[in-house]
Amino acid sequence: MRLAVVGPTYPFRGGIAQYSTMLVYHLRAAGHTTFFYSFTRQYPTWLFPGRSDRDPSRTALRVDCEYLLDPMNPLTWWRLVRRVRADQPDLLLLQWWVPYWTPSLTVISSLLKRPPATKIAMICHNVLPHDGGGVIDRRLAMTVLRRADALIVHSDPDRYRARALLPQARIVKAFLPTYEPVSKEAKAAMTAALRDQWQMPDQRRILLFFGFVRPYKGLEYLIQALAQVRHQLDVHLLVVGEIWGSQAYYERYAAEFGVADAITFINRYVPNEELPAIFSAADVVVLPYISATQSAVVQLAFGFGKPVITTNVGGLPEVVKDGMTGLIVPPQDATALAQAIVRYFQDDLATCLAARVQAEAAERAESWPRLVRIITDLARELNEK
């Protein structure tokens, strides 16, 4: 089967770049002729809230691709359309996650729907943005998504949102595949442990908050919970990820709750080489999200064999099995979060939960081939119509 994918990949960083790369890798491994078109640029510097959208990893996942698309340059949209026309895929996979992509994806998909029409499926990482979801966001999402022949989502909440926006759409749900390939690549390139460099205490239990720090991820509630946990346990919080905002704000927030000395901030994007040291140092990964669809951080944690304490939002409870691979608490409830952390250590759940995470490794390894089958079945269905 001939398949085409549009999305970021190395040298761009982040979960969706890794997702695109692994998707193409597994499509090709399954024997499909797969064309991969990536970006010459993702965001203009003035618009991107982080320091850089480039991946500093020396061992980043890579696959062959053509760098064709600049969302700020309409001439490249037409160049991509001509390339897709020439390659004649049975299905083109576009990816959607923020309204920024509306102009380029709308034009590209509209041109490709002209006869002879190309079948298009849009992979929706977020049907609506984490920090949005208002009328404008919904209209922009509808503008793009209605041009697809089918939508692929990775959680029930996104399936519900997509159905509410487009009642007649063909919607297929597939669980977010594992990010264990990133874990394995990082383990293979593991350098010296960085614990001493970070000046982390050796004897304390370590809680890990990992990933970009944005308001919807609820770090404030974890800081509040930490203050309660410290009355019962000697724990230390490691916050690893670029802060999209002010680190000083979180430091002052921690000082208000008397836990400033119990938190280490690593305020930067972490390359793959450092992931093993980070996750091996952690006793548990804590993700106190206020809202979510799904989280690649969960899959990354599982890839390192770490249980996850998280909140009952979005698709997280579909992935983290309460009492089996982690613990689930209500969102925006610092007391419930603190109780879960204390229970995790005092009831000695670490060993049994980690064992279950390891036991499900084979099932997670099958998640990419399962997604490939979903995509190819969808391509056959659409082309039979």
Coordinates of N, CA, C and O in Angstrom, one line a residue, residues 138-274:
R138 N -13.2 26.2 18.0 CA -14.1 25.2 17.4 C -14.3 25.4 15.9 O -14.3 24.5 15.1
R139 N -14.5 26.7 15.6 CA -14.7 27.0 14.1 C -13.4 26.7 13.3 O -13.5 26.2 12.2
L140 N -12.3 27.0 13.8 CA -11.1 26.7 13.1 C -10.9 25.2 13.0 O -10.5 24.7 11.9
A141 N -11.1 24.4 14.0 CA -11.0 23.0 14.0 C -12.0 22.4 12.9 O -11.6 21.5 12.1
M142 N -13.2 22.9 12.9 CA -14.2 22.4 11.9 C -13.8 22.7 10.5 O -14.0 21.9 9.6
T143 N -13.2 23.9 10.3 CA -12.8 24.3 9.0 C -11.8 23.3 8.4 O -11.9 23.0 7.2
V144 N -10.9 22.8 9.2 CA -9.9 21.9 8.7 C -10.4 20.5 8.7 O -10.3 19.8 7.7
L145 N -11.0 20.0 9.8 CA -11.3 18.6 10.0 C -12.4 18.1 9.0 O -12.4 17.0 8.6
R146 N -13.3 19.0 8.6 CA -14.4 18.6 7.7 C -13.9 18.3 6.3 O -14.6 17.6 5.5
R147 N -12.7 18.6 6.0 CA -12.1 18.3 4.7 C -11.5 16.9 4.6 O -11.1 16.5 3.6
A148 N -11.4 16.2 5.8 CA -10.8 14.9 5.8 C -11.9 13.8 5.5 O -13.1 14.0 5.8
D149 N -11.5 12.7 4.9 CA -12.4 11.6 4.7 C -12.6 10.8 6.0 O -13.6 10.1 6.2
A150 N -11.6 10.9 6.9 CA -11.7 10.2 8.2 C -10.8 10.9 9.2 O -9.8 11.6 8.9
L151 N -11.2 10.8 10.5 CA -10.4 11.3 11.6 C -9.9 10.2 12.5 O -10.7 9.2 12.7
I152 N -8.7 10.2 12.9 CA -8.1 9.3 13.8 C -7.8 10.0 15.1 O -7.1 11.0 15.1
V153 N -8.4 9.5 16.2 CA -8.2 10.2 17.5 C -7.6 9.1 18.5 O -7.6 7.9 18.2
H154 N -7.0 9.6 19.6 CA -6.3 8.7 20.5 C -6.9 8.7 21.9 O -6.3 8.2 22.8
S155 N -8.2 9.2 22.1 CA -8.8 9.1 23.4 C -10.3 9.3 23.2 O -10.8 9.9 22.2
D156 N -11.1 8.8 24.2 CA -12.5 9.0 24.1 C -12.9 10.5 24.2 O -13.8 10.9 23.4
P157 N -12.3 11.3 25.0 CA -12.7 12.7 25.0 C -12.5 13.4 23.7 O -13.4 14.2 23.3
D158 N -11.5 13.1 22.9 CA -11.3 13.6 21.6 C -12.3 13.0 20.6 O -12.8 13.7 19.7
R159 N -12.7 11.8 20.8 CA -13.7 11.2 20.0 C -15.0 11.9 20.2 O -15.8 12.2 19.2
Y160 N -15.4 12.2 21.4 CA -16.6 13.0 21.7 C -16.6 14.4 21.1 O -17.6 14.8 20.6
R161 N -15.4 15.0 21.3 CA -15.3 16.4 20.7 C -15.5 16.4 19.2 O -16.1 17.2 18.6
A162 N -14.8 15.4 18.6 CA -14.9 15.3 17.1 C -16.3 15.1 16.7 O -16.8 15.7 15.7
R163 N -17.0 14.2 17.4 CA -18.4 13.9 17.0 C -19.3 15.1 17.2 O -20.2 15.3 16.4
A164 N -19.0 15.8 18.3 CA -19.9 17.0 18.5 C -19.6 18.1 17.4 O -20.6 18.8 17.0
L165 N -18.4 18.2 16.9 CA -18.1 19.2 15.9 C -18.6 18.7 14.5 O -19.1 19.5 13.8
L166 N -18.4 17.4 14.2 CA -18.7 16.9 12.9 C -19.5 15.6 13.1 O -18.9 14.5 13.0
P167 N -20.8 15.7 13.2 CA -21.6 14.5 13.5 C -21.6 13.4 12.5 O -21.8 12.2 12.8
Q168 N -21.3 13.8 11.2 CA -21.3 12.8 10.1 C -19.9 12.3 9.8 O -19.8 11.4 8.9
A169 N -18.9 12.7 10.5 CA -17.5 12.3 10.2 C -17.3 10.8 10.5 O -17.9 10.2 11.4
R170 N -16.4 10.3 9.7 CA -15.9 8.9 10.0 C -14.8 9.1 11.0 O -13.7 9.6 10.7
I171 N -15.0 8.6 12.2 CA -14.0 8.8 13.3 C -13.5 7.4 13.8 O -14.4 6.5 14.1
V172 N -12.2 7.2 13.8 CA -11.6 6.0 14.3 C -10.8 6.3 15.5 O -10.0 7.2 15.5
K173 N -11.0 5.5 16.6 CA -10.2 5.7 17.8 C -9.1 4.6 17.8 O -9.3 3.5 17.6
A174 N -7.9 5.1 18.2 CA -6.7 4.2 18.4 C -6.0 4.7 19.6 O -5.7 5.9 19.7
F175 N -5.6 3.8 20.5 CA -4.9 4.3 21.7 C -3.5 4.8 21.3 O -2.9 4.4 20.3
L176 N -3.1 5.8 22.0 CA -1.8 6.4 21.7 C -0.7 5.4 21.9 O -0.6 4.7 22.9
P177 N 0.1 5.1 20.8 CA 1.1 4.1 20.9 C 2.2 4.4 21.9 O 2.4 5.6 22.3
T178 N 3.0 3.4 22.2 CA 4.0 3.5 23.2 C 5.2 4.4 22.7 O 5.4 4.5 21.5
Y179 N 5.8 5.1 23.6 CA 7.0 5.9 23.2 C 8.3 5.1 23.7 O 9.4 5.7 23.9
E180 N 8.2 3.8 23.9 CA 9.3 3.0 24.3 C 10.5 3.0 23.3 O 11.6 2.9 23.8
P181 N 10.3 3.2 22.0 CA 11.4 3.3 21.1 C 12.3 4.5 21.5 O 13.5 4.4 21.4
V182 N 11.7 5.6 22.0 CA 12.6 6.7 22.5 C 13.3 6.3 23.7 O 14.5 6.6 23.9
S183 N 12.7 5.5 24.6 CA 13.3 5.1 25.8 C 14.5 4.2 25.5 O 15.6 4.3 26.1
K184 N 14.3 3.2 24.6 CA 15.3 2.3 24.2 C 16.5 3.0 23.6 O 17.7 2.7 23.8
E185 N 16.2 3.9 22.7 CA 17.3 4.7 22.0 C 18.1 5.5 23.1 O 19.3 5.5 23.0
A186 N 17.4 6.0 24.0 CA 18.1 6.8 25.1 C 18.9 5.9 26.0 O 20.1 6.2 26.3
K187 N 18.4 4.7 26.3 CA 19.1 3.8 27.2 C 20.4 3.3 26.5 O 21.5 3.2 27.1
A188 N 20.4 3.1 25.2 CA 21.5 2.7 24.4 C 22.6 3.7 24.5 O 23.8 3.4 24.3
A189 N 22.2 5.0 24.6 CA 23.2 6.1 24.5 C 23.5 6.7 25.9 O 24.0 7.8 26.0
M190 N 23.1 6.0 27.0 CA 23.1 6.5 28.3 C 24.6 6.9 28.7 O 25.5 6.1 28.6
T191 N 24.7 8.1 29.2 CA 26.0 8.6 29.7 C 26.0 8.5 31.2 O 25.2 7.8 31.8
A192 N 26.9 9.2 31.9 CA 27.0 9.2 33.3 C 25.8 9.7 33.9 O 25.1 10.6 33.4
A193 N 25.4 9.2 35.1 CA 24.2 9.7 35.8 C 24.4 11.2 36.1 O 25.5 11.6 36.5
L194 N 23.3 11.9 36.1 CA 23.4 13.4 36.3 C 22.9 13.8 37.7 O 22.8 15.0 38.0
R195 N 22.7 12.8 38.6 CA 22.2 13.1 39.9 C 23.0 14.1 40.7 O 22.5 15.1 41.2
D196 N 24.3 13.9 40.7 CA 25.2 14.8 41.4 C 25.2 16.2 40.7 O 25.3 17.2 41.5
Q197 N 25.2 16.2 39.4 CA 25.2 17.5 38.7 C 23.9 18.4 39.1 O 24.0 19.6 39.3
W198 N 22.8 17.7 39.3 CA 21.6 18.4 39.7 C 21.5 18.7 41.2 O 20.6 19.3 41.7
Q199 N 22.5 18.1 42.0 CA 22.5 18.3 43.4 C 21.2 17.8 44.1 O 20.6 18.5 44.9
M200 N 20.8 16.6 43.7 CA 19.6 16.0 44.3 C 20.0 15.2 45.4 O 21.1 14.5 45.4
P201 N 19.2 15.2 46.5 CA 19.6 14.4 47.7 C 19.5 12.9 47.4 O 18.6 12.4 46.7
D202 N 20.4 12.1 47.9 CA 20.5 10.7 47.6 C 19.5 9.9 48.3 O 19.0 8.8 47.8
Q203 N 19.1 10.3 49.5 CA 18.2 9.4 50.3 C 16.7 9.7 50.2 O 15.9 8.8 50.5
R204 N 16.3 10.8 49.7 CA 14.9 11.1 49.6 C 14.3 10.4 48.5 O 14.9 10.0 47.5
R205 N 13.0 10.1 48.6 CA 12.2 9.6 47.5 C 11.9 10.7 46.5 O 11.7 11.9 46.9
I206 N 12.0 10.4 45.2 CA 12.0 11.4 44.2 C 10.7 11.3 43.4 O 10.3 10.2 42.9
L207 N 10.0 12.4 43.3 CA 8.8 12.6 42.5 C 9.2 13.3 41.2 O 10.0 14.3 41.3
L208 N 8.8 12.8 40.0 CA 9.2 13.4 38.8 C 8.0 14.0 38.1 O 7.0 13.3 37.8
F209 N 8.1 15.3 37.8 CA 7.2 16.0 36.9 C 7.9 16.3 35.7 O 8.9 17.0 35.7
F210 N 7.5 15.7 34.5 CA 8.3 15.8 33.3 C 7.5 16.4 32.2 O 6.3 16.1 32.0
G211 N 8.1 17.2 31.3 CA 7.5 17.7 30.2 C 7.4 19.2 30.2 O 7.7 19.9 31.3
F212 N 7.0 19.8 29.1 CA 6.8 21.3 29.1 C 5.9 21.7 30.2 O 4.9 21.0 30.5
V213 N 6.2 22.8 30.9 CA 5.4 23.3 32.0 C 4.5 24.3 31.5 O 4.9 25.4 31.2
R214 N 3.2 24.0 31.5 CA 2.2 24.9 31.0 C 1.0 24.9 32.0 O 0.9 23.9 32.8
P215 N 0.2 25.9 32.0 CA -0.8 26.0 33.1 C -1.7 24.8 33.2 O -2.1 24.4 34.3
Y216 N -2.1 24.2 32.0 CA -3.0 23.1 32.1 C -2.5 21.8 32.8 O -3.2 20.9 33.1
K217 N -1.1 21.8 33.0 CA -0.5 20.6 33.5 C -0.5 20.6 35.1 O -0.1 19.6 35.7
G218 N -1.0 21.7 35.7 CA -1.3 21.7 37.1 C -0.2 21.6 38.1 O -0.3 21.0 39.2
L219 N 1.0 22.1 37.7 CA 2.1 22.0 38.6 C 1.8 22.6 40.0 O 2.3 22.2 41.0
E220 N 1.1 23.7 40.0 CA 0.7 24.3 41.3 C 0.1 23.4 42.3 O 0.4 23.4 43.5
Y221 N -0.7 22.5 41.8 CA -1.4 21.5 42.7 C -0.4 20.5 43.2 O -0.5 20.0 44.4
L222 N 0.6 20.2 42.4 CA 1.6 19.2 42.9 C 2.5 19.9 44.0 O 2.9 19.3 45.0
I223 N 2.7 21.2 43.8 CA 3.5 21.9 44.8 C 2.7 22.0 46.1 O 3.2 21.8 47.2
Q224 N 1.4 22.3 46.0 CA 0.6 22.3 47.2 C 0.6 20.9 47.9 O 0.7 20.8 49.1
A225 N 0.4 19.8 47.1 CA 0.4 18.5 47.6 C 1.8 18.1 48.3 O 1.8 17.5 49.3
L226 N 2.8 18.6 47.7 CA 4.2 18.4 48.2 C 4.3 18.9 49.7 O 4.9 18.2 50.5
A227 N 3.7 20.0 49.9 CA 3.7 20.6 51.3 C 3.0 19.7 52.3 O 3.5 19.5 53.4
Q228 N 1.9 19.0 51.8 CA 1.2 18.1 52.7 C 2.0 16.8 52.9 O 2.1 16.2 54.0
V229 N 2.6 16.3 51.8 CA 3.3 15.0 51.8 C 4.5 15.1 52.7 O 4.9 14.2 53.5
R230 N 5.2 16.3 52.7 CA 6.4 16.5 53.5 C 6.2 16.4 55.0 O 7.1 16.2 55.8
H231 N 4.9 16.5 55.4 CA 4.6 16.3 56.9 C 4.8 14.9 57.3 O 4.9 14.5 58.5
Q232 N 4.7 14.0 56.3 CA 4.8 12.5 56.6 C 6.0 11.8 56.0 O 6.4 10.8 56.5
L233 N 6.5 12.3 54.8 CA 7.5 11.6 54.1 C 8.6 12.6 53.7 O 8.3 13.8 53.4
D234 N 9.8 12.1 53.6 CA 11.0 12.9 53.1 C 11.0 12.7 51.6 O 11.6 11.7 51.1
V235 N 10.4 13.6 50.8 CA 10.4 13.5 49.4 C 11.0 14.7 48.7 O 11.0 15.8 49.4
H236 N 11.4 14.5 47.5 CA 11.9 15.7 46.7 C 11.3 15.6 45.4 O 11.1 14.6 44.7
L237 N 10.9 16.8 44.9 CA 10.2 16.9 43.6 C 11.2 17.4 42.5 O 11.9 18.5 42.7
L238 N 11.3 16.7 41.4 CA 12.2 17.0 40.3 C 11.3 17.5 39.2 O 10.5 16.7 38.6
V239 N 11.4 18.8 38.8 CA 10.6 19.3 37.7 C 11.5 19.5 36.5 O 12.4 20.3 36.5
V240 N 11.3 18.6 35.5 CA 12.1 18.6 34.3 C 11.3 19.0 33.1 O 10.4 18.3 32.7
G241 N 11.7 20.1 32.4 CA 11.0 20.5 31.2 C 11.1 22.0 31.1 O 11.1 22.7 32.1
E242 N 11.0 22.5 29.9 CA 11.0 23.9 29.6 C 9.8 24.6 30.2 O 8.6 24.1 29.9
I243 N 9.9 25.6 30.9 CA 8.8 26.3 31.5 C 8.3 27.4 30.5 O 9.1 28.3 30.2
W244 N 7.1 27.2 30.0 CA 6.5 28.2 29.1 C 5.9 29.3 30.0 O 4.7 29.4 30.2
G245 N 6.7 30.2 30.5 CA 6.3 31.2 31.5 C 7.5 31.6 32.3 O 8.6 31.7 31.8
S246 N 7.2 31.7 33.6 CA 8.3 32.2 34.5 C 8.6 31.2 35.5 O 7.8 30.7 36.3
Q247 N 9.9 30.7 35.6 CA 10.3 29.8 36.7 C 10.2 30.5 38.0 O 9.9 29.9 39.0
A248 N 10.5 31.8 38.0 CA 10.4 32.6 39.3 C 9.0 32.5 39.9 O 8.9 32.5 41.1
Y249 N 8.0 32.4 39.1 CA 6.6 32.3 39.6 C 6.5 31.0 40.4 O 6.0 31.0 41.5
Y250 N 7.0 29.9 39.8 CA 6.8 28.6 40.5 C 7.8 28.6 41.8 O 7.4 28.0 42.8
E251 N 8.9 29.2 41.7 CA 9.8 29.3 42.9 C 9.1 30.1 44.0 O 9.2 29.6 45.2
R252 N 8.5 31.2 43.7 CA 7.8 31.9 44.7 C 6.6 31.2 45.2 O 6.3 31.2 46.4
Y253 N 5.9 30.5 44.3 CA 4.8 29.6 44.7 C 5.2 28.6 45.7 O 4.6 28.3 46.7
A254 N 6.3 27.9 45.4 CA 6.9 26.9 46.3 C 7.3 27.5 47.6 O 7.1 26.9 48.7
A255 N 7.9 28.7 47.6 CA 8.3 29.4 48.9 C 7.1 29.7 49.7 O 7.1 29.6 51.0
E256 N 5.9 30.0 49.1 CA 4.7 30.3 49.9 C 4.3 29.1 50.7 O 3.7 29.2 51.7
F257 N 4.5 27.9 50.1 CA 4.1 26.7 50.8 C 5.2 26.0 51.5 O 5.1 24.9 52.0
G258 N 6.4 26.7 51.6 CA 7.5 26.2 52.4 C 8.2 25.0 51.9 O 8.8 24.2 52.7
V259 N 8.2 24.8 50.6 CA 8.8 23.6 50.0 C 9.9 24.0 48.9 O 10.2 23.2 48.1
A260 N 10.3 25.2 48.9 CA 11.3 25.7 47.9 C 12.5 24.8 47.9 O 13.1 24.5 46.9
D261 N 13.0 24.3 49.1 CA 14.2 23.5 49.3 C 13.9 22.1 48.9 O 14.9 21.3 48.8
A262 N 12.7 21.7 48.6 CA 12.4 20.3 48.2 C 12.1 20.2 46.7 O 11.5 19.2 46.3
I263 N 12.4 21.2 45.9 CA 12.1 21.1 44.5 C 13.4 21.5 43.7 O 14.1 22.5 44.1
T264 N 13.7 20.7 42.7 CA 14.8 21.0 41.8 C 14.2 21.3 40.4 O 13.4 20.4 39.9
F265 N 14.4 22.4 39.8 CA 13.9 22.8 38.5 C 15.0 22.5 37.5 O 16.1 23.1 37.6
I266 N 14.7 21.8 36.4 CA 15.6 21.6 35.3 C 14.8 22.3 34.1 O 14.1 21.6 33.4
N267 N 15.0 23.6 34.0 CA 14.1 24.4 33.1 C 14.7 24.4 31.7 O 15.3 25.4 31.2
R268 N 14.6 23.3 31.0 CA 15.1 23.2 29.6 C 14.5 22.0 28.9 O 14.1 21.1 29.6
Y269 N 14.6 21.9 27.6 CA 14.2 20.7 26.9 C 15.4 19.7 27.1 O 16.5 20.0 26.9
V270 N 15.0 18.5 27.5 CA 16.0 17.5 27.8 C 16.3 16.6 26.6 O 15.4 16.0 26.1
P271 N 17.5 16.5 26.2 CA 17.9 15.5 25.1 C 17.7 14.1 25.5 O 17.7 13.8 26.7
N272 N 17.6 13.2 24.5 CA 17.4 11.8 24.8 C 18.5 11.2 25.7 O 18.2 10.3 26.5
E273 N 19.7 11.7 25.5 CA 20.8 11.1 26.3 C 20.6 11.2 27.8 O 21.2 10.4 28.6
E274 N 19.9 12.2 28.3 CA 19.7 12.4 29.7 C 18.5 11.7 30.3 O 18.3 11.7 31.5

